[in-house]
mmCIF file with all atom_site columns, C-alpha atoms in Angstrom:
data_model
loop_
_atom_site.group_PDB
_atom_site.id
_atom_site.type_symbol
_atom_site.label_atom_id
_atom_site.label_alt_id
_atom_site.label_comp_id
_atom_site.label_asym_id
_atom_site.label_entity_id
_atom_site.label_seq_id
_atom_site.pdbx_PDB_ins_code
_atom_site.Cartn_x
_atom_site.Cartn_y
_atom_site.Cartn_z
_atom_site.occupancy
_atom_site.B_iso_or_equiv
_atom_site.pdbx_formal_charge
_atom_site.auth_seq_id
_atom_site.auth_comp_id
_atom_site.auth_asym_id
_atom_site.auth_atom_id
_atom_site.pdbx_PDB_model_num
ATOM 1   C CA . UNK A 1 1   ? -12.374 -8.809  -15.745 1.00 49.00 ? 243 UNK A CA 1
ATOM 2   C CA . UNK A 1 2   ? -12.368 -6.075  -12.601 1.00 50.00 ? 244 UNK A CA 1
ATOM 3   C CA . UNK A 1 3   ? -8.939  -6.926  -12.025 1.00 51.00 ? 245 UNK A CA 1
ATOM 4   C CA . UNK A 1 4   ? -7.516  -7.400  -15.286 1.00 53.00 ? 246 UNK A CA 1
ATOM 5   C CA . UNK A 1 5   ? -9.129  -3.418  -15.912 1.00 55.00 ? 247 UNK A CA 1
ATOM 6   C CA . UNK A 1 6   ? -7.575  -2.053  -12.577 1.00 52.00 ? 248 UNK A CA 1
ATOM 7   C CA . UNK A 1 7   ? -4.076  -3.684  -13.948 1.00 54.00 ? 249 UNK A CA 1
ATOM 8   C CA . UNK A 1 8   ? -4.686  -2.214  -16.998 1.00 57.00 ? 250 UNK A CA 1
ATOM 9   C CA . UNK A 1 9   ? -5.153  0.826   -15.958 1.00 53.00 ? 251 UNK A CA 1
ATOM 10  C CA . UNK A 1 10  ? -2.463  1.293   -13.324 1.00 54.00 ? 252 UNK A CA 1
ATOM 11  C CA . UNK A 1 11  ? -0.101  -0.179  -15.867 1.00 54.00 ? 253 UNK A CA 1
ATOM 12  C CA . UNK A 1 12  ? -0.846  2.328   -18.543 1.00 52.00 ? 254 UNK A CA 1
ATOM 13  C CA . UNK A 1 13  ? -0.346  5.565   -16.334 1.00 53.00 ? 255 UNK A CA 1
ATOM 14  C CA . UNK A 1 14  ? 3.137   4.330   -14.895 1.00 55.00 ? 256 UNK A CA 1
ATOM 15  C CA . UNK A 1 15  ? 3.979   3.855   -18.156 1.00 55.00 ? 257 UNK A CA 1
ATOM 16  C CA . UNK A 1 16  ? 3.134   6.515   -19.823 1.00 54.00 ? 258 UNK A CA 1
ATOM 17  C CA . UNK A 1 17  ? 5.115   8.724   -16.684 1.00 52.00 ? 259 UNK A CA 1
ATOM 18  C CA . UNK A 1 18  ? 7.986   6.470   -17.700 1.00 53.00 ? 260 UNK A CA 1
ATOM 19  C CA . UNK A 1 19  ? 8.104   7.206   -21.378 1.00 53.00 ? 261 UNK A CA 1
ATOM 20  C CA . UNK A 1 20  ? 7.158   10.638  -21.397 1.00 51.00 ? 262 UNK A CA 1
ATOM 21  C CA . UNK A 1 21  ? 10.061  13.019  -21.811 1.00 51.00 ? 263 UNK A CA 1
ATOM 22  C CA . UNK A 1 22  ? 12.140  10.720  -19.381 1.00 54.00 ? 264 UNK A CA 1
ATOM 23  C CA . UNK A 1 23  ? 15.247  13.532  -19.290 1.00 59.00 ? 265 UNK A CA 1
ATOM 24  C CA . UNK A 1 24  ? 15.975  12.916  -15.661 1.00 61.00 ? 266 UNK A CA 1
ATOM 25  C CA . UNK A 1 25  ? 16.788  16.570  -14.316 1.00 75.00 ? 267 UNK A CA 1
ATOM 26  C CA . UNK A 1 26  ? 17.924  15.776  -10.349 1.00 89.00 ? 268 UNK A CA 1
ATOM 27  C CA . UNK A 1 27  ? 17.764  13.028  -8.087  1.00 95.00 ? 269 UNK A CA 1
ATOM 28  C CA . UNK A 1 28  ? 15.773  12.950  -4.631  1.00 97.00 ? 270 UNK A CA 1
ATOM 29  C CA . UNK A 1 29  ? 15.281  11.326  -1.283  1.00 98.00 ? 271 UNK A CA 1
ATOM 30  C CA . UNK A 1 30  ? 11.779  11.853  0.461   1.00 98.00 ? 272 UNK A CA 1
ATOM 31  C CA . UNK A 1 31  ? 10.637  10.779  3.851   1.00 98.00 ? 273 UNK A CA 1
ATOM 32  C CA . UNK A 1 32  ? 7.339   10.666  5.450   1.00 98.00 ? 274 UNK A CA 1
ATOM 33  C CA . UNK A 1 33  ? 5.453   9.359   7.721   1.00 98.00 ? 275 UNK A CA 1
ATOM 34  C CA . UNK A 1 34  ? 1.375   9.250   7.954   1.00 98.00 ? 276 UNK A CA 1
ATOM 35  C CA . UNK A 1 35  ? -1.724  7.107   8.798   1.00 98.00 ? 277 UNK A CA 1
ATOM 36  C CA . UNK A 1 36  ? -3.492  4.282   6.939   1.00 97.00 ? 278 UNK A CA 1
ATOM 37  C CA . UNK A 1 37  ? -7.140  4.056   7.173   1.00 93.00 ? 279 UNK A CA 1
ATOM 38  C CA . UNK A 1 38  ? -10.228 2.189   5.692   1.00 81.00 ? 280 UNK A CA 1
ATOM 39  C CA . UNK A 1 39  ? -8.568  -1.295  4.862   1.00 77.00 ? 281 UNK A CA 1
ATOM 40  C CA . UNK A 1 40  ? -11.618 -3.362  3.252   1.00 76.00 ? 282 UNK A CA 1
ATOM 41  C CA . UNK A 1 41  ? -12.562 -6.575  5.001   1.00 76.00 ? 283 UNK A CA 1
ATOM 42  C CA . UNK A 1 42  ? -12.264 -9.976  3.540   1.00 75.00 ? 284 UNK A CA 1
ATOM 43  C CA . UNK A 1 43  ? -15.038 -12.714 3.679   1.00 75.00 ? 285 UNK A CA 1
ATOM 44  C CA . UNK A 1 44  ? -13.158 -15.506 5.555   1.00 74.00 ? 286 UNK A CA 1
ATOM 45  C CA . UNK A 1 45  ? -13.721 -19.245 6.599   1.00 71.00 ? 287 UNK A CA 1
ATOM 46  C CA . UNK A 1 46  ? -11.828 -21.027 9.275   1.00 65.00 ? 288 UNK A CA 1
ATOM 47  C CA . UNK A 1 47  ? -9.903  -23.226 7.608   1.00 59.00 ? 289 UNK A CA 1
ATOM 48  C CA . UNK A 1 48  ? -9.828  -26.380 10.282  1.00 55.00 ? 290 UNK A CA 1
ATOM 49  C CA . UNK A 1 49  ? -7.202  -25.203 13.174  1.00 48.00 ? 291 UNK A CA 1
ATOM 50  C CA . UNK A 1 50  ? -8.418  -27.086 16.492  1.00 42.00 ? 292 UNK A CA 1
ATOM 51  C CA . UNK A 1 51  ? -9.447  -24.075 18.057  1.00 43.00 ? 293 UNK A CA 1
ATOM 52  C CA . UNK A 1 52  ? -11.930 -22.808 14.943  1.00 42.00 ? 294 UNK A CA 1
ATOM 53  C CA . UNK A 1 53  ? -15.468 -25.085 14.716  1.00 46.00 ? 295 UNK A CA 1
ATOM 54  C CA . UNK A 1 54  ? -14.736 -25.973 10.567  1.00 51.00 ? 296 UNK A CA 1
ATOM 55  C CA . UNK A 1 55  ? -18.089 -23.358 10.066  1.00 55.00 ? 297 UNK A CA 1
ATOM 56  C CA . UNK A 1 56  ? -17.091 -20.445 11.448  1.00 64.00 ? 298 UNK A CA 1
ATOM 57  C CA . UNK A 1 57  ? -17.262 -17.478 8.935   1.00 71.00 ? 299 UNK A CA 1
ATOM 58  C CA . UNK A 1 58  ? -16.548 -13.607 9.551   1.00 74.00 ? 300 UNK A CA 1
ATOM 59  C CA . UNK A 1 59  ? -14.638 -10.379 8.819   1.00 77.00 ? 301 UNK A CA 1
ATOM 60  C CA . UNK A 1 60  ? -11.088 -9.611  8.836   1.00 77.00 ? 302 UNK A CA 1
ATOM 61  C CA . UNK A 1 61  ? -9.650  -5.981  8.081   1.00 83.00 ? 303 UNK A CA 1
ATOM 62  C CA . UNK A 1 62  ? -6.023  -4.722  9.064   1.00 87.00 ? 304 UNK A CA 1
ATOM 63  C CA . UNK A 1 63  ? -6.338  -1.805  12.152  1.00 90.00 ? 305 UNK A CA 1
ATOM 64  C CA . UNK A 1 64  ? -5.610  1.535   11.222  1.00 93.00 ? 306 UNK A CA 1
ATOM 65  C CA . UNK A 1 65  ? -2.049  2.833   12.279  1.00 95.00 ? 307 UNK A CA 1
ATOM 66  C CA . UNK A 1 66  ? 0.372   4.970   11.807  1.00 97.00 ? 308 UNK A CA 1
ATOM 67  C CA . UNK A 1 67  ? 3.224   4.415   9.204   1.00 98.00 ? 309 UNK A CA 1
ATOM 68  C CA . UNK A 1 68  ? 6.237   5.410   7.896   1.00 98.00 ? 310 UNK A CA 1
ATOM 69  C CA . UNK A 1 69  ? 8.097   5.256   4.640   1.00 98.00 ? 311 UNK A CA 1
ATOM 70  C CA . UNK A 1 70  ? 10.692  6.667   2.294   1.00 98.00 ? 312 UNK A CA 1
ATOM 71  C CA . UNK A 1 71  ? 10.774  7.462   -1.438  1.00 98.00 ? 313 UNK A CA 1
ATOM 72  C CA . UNK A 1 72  ? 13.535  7.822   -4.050  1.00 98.00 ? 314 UNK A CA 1
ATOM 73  C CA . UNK A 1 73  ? 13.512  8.918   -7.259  1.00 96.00 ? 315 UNK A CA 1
ATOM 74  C CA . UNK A 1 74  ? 14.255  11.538  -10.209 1.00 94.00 ? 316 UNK A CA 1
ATOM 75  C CA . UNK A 1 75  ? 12.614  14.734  -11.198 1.00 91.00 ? 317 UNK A CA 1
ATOM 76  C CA . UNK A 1 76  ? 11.720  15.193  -14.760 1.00 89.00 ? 318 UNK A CA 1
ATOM 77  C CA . UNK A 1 77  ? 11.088  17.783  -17.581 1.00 84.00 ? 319 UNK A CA 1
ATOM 78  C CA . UNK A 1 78  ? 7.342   16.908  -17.952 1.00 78.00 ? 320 UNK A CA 1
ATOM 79  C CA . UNK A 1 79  ? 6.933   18.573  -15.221 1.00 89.00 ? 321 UNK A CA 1
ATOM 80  C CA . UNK A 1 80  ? 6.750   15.167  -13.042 1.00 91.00 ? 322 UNK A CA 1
ATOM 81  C CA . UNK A 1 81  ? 8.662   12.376  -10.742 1.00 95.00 ? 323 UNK A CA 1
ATOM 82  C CA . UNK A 1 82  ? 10.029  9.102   -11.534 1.00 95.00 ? 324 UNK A CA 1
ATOM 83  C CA . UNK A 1 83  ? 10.150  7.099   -8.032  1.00 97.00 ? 325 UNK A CA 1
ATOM 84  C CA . UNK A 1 84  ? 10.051  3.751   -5.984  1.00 98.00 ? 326 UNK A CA 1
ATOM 85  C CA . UNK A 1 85  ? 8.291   4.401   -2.623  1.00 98.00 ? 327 UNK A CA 1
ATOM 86  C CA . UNK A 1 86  ? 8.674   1.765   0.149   1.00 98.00 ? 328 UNK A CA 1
ATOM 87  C CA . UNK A 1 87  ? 5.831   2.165   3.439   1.00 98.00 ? 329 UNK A CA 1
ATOM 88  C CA . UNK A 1 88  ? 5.792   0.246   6.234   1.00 98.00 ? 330 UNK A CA 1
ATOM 89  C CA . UNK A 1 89  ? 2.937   -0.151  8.353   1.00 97.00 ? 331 UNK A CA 1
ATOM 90  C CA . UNK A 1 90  ? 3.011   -2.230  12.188  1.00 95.00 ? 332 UNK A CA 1
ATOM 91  C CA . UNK A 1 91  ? -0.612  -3.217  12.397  1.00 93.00 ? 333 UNK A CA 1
ATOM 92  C CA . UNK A 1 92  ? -2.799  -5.619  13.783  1.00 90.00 ? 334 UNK A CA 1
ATOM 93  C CA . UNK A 1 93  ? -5.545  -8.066  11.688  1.00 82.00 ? 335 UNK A CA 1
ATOM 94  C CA . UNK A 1 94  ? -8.397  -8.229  13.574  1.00 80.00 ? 336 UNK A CA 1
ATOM 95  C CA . UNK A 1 95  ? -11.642 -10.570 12.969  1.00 72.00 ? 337 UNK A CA 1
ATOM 96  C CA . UNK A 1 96  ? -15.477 -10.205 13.736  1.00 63.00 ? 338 UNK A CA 1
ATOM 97  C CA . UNK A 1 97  ? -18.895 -11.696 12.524  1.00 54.00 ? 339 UNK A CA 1
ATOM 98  C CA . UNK A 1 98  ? -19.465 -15.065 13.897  1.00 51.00 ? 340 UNK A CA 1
ATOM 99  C CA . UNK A 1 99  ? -15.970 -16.081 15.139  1.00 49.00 ? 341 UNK A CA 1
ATOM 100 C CA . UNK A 1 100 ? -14.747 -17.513 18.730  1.00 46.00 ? 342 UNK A CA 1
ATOM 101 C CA . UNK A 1 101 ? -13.197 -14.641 20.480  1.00 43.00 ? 343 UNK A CA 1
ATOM 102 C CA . UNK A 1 102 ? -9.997  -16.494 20.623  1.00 44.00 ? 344 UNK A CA 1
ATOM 103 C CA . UNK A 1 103 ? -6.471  -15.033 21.262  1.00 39.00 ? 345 UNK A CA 1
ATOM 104 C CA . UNK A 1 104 ? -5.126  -16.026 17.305  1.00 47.00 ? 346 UNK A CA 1
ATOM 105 C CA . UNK A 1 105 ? -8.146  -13.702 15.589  1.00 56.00 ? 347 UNK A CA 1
ATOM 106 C CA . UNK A 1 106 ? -5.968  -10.581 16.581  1.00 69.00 ? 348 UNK A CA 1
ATOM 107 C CA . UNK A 1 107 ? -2.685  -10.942 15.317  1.00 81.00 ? 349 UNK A CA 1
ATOM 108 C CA . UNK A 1 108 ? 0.179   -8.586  14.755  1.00 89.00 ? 350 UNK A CA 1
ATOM 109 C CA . UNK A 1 109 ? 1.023   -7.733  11.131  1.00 90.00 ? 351 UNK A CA 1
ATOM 110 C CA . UNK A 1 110 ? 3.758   -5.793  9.496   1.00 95.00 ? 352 UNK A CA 1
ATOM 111 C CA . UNK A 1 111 ? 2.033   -4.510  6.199   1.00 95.00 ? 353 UNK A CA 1
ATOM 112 C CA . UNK A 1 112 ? 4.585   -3.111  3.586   1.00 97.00 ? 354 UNK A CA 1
ATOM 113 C CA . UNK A 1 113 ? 4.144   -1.401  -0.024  1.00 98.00 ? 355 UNK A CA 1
ATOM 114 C CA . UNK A 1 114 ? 6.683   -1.429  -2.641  1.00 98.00 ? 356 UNK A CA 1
ATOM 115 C CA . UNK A 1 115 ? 6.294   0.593   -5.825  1.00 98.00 ? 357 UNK A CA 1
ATOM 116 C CA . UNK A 1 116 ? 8.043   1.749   -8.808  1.00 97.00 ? 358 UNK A CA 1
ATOM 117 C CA . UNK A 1 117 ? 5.242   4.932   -9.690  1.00 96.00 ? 359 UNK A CA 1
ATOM 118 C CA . UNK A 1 118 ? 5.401   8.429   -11.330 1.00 95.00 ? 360 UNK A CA 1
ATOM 119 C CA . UNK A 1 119 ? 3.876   12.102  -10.585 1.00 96.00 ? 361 UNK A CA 1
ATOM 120 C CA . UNK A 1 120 ? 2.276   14.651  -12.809 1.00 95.00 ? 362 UNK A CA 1
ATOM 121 C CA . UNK A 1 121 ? 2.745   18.328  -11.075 1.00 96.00 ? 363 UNK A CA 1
ATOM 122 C CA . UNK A 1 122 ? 0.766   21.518  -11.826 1.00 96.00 ? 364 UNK A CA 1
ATOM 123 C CA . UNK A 1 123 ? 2.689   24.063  -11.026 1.00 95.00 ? 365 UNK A CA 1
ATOM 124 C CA . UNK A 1 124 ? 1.524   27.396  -9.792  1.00 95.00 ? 366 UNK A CA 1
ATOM 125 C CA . UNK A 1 125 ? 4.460   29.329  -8.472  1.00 95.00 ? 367 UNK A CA 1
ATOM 126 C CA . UNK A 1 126 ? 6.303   27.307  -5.711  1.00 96.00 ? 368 UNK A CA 1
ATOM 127 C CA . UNK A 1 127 ? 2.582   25.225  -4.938  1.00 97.00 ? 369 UNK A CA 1
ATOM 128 C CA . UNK A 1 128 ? 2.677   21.882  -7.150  1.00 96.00 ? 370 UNK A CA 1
ATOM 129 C CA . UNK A 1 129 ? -0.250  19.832  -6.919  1.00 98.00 ? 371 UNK A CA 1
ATOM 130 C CA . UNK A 1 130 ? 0.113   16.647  -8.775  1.00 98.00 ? 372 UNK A CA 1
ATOM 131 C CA . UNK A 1 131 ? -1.135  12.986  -9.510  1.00 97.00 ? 373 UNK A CA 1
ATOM 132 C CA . UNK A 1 132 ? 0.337   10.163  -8.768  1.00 97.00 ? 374 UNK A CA 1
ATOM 133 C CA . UNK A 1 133 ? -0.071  6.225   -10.101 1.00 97.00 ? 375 UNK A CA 1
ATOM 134 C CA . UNK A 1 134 ? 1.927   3.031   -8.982  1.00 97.00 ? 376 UNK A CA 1
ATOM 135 C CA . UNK A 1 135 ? 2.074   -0.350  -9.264  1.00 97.00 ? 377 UNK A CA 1
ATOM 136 C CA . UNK A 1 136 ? 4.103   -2.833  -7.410  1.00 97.00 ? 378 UNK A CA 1
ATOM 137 C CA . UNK A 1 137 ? 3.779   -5.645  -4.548  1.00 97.00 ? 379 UNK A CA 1
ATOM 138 C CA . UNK A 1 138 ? 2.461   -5.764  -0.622  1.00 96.00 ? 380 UNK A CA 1
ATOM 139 C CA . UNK A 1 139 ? 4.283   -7.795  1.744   1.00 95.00 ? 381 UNK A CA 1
ATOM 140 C CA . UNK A 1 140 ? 1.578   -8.982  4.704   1.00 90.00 ? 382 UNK A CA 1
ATOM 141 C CA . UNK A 1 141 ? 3.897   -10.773 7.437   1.00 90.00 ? 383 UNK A CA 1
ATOM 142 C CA . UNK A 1 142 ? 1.931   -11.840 10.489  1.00 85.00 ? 384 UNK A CA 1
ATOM 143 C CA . UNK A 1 143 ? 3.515   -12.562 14.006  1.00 80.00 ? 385 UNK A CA 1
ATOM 144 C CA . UNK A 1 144 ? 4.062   -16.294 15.158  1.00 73.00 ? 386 UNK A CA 1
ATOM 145 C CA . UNK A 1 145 ? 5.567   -18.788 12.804  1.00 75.00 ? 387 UNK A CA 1
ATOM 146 C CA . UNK A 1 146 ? 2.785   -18.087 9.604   1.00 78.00 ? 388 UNK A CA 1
ATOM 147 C CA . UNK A 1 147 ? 3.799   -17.503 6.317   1.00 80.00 ? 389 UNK A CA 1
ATOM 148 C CA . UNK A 1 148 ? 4.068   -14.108 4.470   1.00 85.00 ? 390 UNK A CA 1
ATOM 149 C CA . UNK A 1 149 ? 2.309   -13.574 2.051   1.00 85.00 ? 391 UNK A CA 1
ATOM 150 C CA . UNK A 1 150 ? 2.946   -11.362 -0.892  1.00 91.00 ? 392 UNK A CA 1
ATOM 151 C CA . UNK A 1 151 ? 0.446   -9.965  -3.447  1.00 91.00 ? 393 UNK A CA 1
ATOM 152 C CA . UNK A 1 152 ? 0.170   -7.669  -6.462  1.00 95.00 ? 394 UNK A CA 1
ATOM 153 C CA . UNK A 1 153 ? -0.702  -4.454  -6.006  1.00 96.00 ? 395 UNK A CA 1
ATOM 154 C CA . UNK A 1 154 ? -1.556  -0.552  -7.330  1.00 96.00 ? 396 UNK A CA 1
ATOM 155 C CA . UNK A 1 155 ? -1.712  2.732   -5.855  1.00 97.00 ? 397 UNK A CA 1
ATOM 156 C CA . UNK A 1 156 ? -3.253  6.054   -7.080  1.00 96.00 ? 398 UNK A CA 1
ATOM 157 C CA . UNK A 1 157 ? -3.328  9.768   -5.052  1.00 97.00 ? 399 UNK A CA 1
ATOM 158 C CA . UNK A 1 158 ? -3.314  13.450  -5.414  1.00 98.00 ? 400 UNK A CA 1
ATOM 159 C CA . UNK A 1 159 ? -1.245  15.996  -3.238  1.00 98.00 ? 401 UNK A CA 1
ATOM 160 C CA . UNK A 1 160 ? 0.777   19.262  -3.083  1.00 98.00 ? 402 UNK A CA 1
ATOM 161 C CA . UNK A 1 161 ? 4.274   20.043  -2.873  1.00 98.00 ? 403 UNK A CA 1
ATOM 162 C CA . UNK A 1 162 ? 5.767   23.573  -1.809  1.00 98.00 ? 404 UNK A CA 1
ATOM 163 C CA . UNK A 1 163 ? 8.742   24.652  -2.699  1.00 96.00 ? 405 UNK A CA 1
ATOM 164 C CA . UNK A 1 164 ? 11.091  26.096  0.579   1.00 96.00 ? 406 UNK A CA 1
ATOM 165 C CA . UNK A 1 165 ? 14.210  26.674  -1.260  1.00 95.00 ? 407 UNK A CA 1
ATOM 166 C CA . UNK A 1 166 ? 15.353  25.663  -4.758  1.00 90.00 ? 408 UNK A CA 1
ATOM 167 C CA . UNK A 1 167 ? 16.847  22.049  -3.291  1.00 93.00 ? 409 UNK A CA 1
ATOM 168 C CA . UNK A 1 168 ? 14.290  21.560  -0.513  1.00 96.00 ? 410 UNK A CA 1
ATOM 169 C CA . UNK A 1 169 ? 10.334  20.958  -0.326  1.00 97.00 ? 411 UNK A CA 1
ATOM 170 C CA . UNK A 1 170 ? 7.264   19.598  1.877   1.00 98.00 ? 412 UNK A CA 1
ATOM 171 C CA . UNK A 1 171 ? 4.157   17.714  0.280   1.00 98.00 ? 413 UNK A CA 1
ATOM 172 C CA . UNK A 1 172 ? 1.224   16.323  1.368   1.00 98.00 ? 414 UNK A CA 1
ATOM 173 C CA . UNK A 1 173 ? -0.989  13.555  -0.519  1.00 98.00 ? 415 UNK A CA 1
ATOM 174 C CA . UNK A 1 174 ? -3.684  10.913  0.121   1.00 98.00 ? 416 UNK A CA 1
ATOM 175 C CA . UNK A 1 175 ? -2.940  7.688   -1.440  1.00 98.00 ? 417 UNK A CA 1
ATOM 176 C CA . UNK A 1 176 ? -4.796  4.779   -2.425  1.00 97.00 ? 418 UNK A CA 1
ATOM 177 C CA . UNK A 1 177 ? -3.894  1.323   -2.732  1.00 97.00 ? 419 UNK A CA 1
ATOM 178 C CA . UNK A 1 178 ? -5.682  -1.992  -4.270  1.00 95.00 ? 420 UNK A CA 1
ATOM 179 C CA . UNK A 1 179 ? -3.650  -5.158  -3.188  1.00 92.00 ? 421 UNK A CA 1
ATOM 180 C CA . UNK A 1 180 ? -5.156  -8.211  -5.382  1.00 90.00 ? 422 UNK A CA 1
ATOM 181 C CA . UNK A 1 181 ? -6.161  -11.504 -3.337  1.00 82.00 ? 423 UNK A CA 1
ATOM 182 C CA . UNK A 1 182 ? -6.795  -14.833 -4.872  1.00 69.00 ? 424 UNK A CA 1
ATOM 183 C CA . UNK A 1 183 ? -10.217 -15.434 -4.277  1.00 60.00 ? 425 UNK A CA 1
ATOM 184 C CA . UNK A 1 184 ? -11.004 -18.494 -2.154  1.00 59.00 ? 426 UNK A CA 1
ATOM 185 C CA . UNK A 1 185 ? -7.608  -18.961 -1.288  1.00 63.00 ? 427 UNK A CA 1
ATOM 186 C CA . UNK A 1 186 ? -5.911  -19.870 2.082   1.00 69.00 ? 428 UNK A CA 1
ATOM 187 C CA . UNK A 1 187 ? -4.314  -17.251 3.943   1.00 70.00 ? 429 UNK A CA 1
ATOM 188 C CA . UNK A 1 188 ? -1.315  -17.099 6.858   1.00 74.00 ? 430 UNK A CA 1
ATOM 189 C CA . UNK A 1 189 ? -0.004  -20.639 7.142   1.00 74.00 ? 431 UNK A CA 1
ATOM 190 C CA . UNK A 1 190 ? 1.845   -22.790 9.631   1.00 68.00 ? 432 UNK A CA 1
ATOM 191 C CA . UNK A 1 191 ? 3.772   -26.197 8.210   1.00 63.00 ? 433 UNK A CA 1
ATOM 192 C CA . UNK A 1 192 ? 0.507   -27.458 6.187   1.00 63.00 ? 434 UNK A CA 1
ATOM 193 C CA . UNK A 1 193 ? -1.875  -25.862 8.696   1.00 68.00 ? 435 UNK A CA 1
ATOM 194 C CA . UNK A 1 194 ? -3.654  -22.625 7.614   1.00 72.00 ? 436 UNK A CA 1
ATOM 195 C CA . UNK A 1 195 ? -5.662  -19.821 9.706   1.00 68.00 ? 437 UNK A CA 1
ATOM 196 C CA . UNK A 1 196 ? -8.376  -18.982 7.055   1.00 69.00 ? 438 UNK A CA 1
ATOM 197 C CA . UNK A 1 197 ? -10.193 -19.311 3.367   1.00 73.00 ? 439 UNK A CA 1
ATOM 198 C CA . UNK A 1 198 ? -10.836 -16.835 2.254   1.00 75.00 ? 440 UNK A CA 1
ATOM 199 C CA . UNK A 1 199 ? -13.226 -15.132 -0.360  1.00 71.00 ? 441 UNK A CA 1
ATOM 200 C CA . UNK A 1 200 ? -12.405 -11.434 -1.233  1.00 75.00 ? 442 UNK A CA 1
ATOM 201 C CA . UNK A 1 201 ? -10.702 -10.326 -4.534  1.00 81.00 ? 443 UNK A CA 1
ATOM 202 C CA . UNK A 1 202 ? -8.996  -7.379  -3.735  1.00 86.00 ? 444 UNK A CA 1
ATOM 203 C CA . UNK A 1 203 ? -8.129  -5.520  -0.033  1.00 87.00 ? 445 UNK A CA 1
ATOM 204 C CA . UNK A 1 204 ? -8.364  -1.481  -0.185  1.00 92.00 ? 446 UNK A CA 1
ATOM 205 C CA . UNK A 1 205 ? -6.699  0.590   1.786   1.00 95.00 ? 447 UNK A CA 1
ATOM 206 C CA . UNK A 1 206 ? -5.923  4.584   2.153   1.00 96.00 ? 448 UNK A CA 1
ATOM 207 C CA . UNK A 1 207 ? -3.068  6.425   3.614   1.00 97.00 ? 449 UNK A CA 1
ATOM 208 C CA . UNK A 1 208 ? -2.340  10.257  4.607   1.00 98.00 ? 450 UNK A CA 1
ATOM 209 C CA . UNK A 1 209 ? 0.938   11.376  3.990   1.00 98.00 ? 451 UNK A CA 1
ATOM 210 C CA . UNK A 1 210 ? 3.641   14.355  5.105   1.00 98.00 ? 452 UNK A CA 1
ATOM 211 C CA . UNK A 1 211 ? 7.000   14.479  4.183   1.00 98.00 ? 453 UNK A CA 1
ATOM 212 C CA . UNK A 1 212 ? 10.155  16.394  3.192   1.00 98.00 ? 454 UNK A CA 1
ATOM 213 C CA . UNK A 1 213 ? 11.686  16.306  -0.231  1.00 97.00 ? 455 UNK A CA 1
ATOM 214 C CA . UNK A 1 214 ? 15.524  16.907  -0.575  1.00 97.00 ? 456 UNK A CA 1
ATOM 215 C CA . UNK A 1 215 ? 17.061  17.379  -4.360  1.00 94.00 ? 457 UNK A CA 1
ATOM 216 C CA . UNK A 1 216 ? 20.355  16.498  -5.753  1.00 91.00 ? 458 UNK A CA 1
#
């Protein structure tokens, strides 16, 4: 029920950025770059490698790190922002509680978001604070020869734009993002063989953002 209300909710503010006046006005390209923070833990279980005793249970949570991204888009009438953002993140997962400290518990991961989401600005003269929703998928691919794994996700986050010149801005936001887990699933796996079970529903993480906006 949790998850089905976070979907529900995501869902219905992308949409409703998507169907609200969509007159697209100009196009735009927006780097940044920033730091992700505060990724919630999940409640794992080794799941039978040699090197795990079959009751081992602890922690795992993704390092904090810098990342980098890009988004495109269209403006709108509303005033708002159509856009699919794409952040990359070249992290670590790390694991505590009762496990072995063995060499496989900290291993590299490249964590991605990819998002189709819309804005809803404020304007006050060339300041624009605005809110943002979007929903999309994560892409967790660990080193070595485990599988990727790819979940549902959402995003929500407030921030500023100012407006340099008529074609060129900067913004700021903090971003949230809620990637959905299968609970007591297996996770990161290696012909048949998997790292961990584990029993979390959804992994939280935030992110600080600065970036340029160029219009077309």
């Amino acid at each position: 029920m949790k998850i089905a209300a976070y979907i529900s909710a995501s869902a219905l503010i992308v949409t409703s950025a998507l169907v609200s006046n969509p007159v697209f006005a100009e196009v735009f390209v927006a780097p940044f770059g920033g730091y992700s923070f505060g990724a919630s833990e999940f409640n794992i279980k080794s799941a039978g490698l040699s090197n795990f005793a079959q009751d081992e249970e602890g922690e795992l949570n993704v390092s904090e790190s810098a990342h980098y991204g890009v988004m495109l888009g269209f403006t709108t009438n509303d005033p708002g922002d159509i856009y699919l953002i794409y952040s990359h993140q070249a992290t670590e997962l790390r694991s505590g509680g009762n496990f072995s400290p063995t060499p496989i518990t900290d291993l590299d991961l490249d964590l991605d978001y990819l998002h189709l989401g819309g804005s809803l600005y404020f304007p006050n003269g060339n300041l624009k604070p605005y809110v943002t929703a979007s929903v999309g998928l994560t892409s967790m691919r660990p080193g070595g020869d485990y599988s990727n794994e790819t979940r549902f996700s959402m995003g929500f986050g407030a921030g500023a734009e100012y407006q340099l010149t008529e074609s060129f801005s900067m913004f700021a936001d903090a971003r949230g993002y809620a990637t959905f887990i299968s609970s007591d699933s297996t996770l990161f796996c290696d012909g048949g063989e998997c790292l961990w079970f584990i029993s979390s529903d959804i992994m939280w993480q935030g992110q600080v953002n600065v970036g340029l906006k160029l219009r077309f």
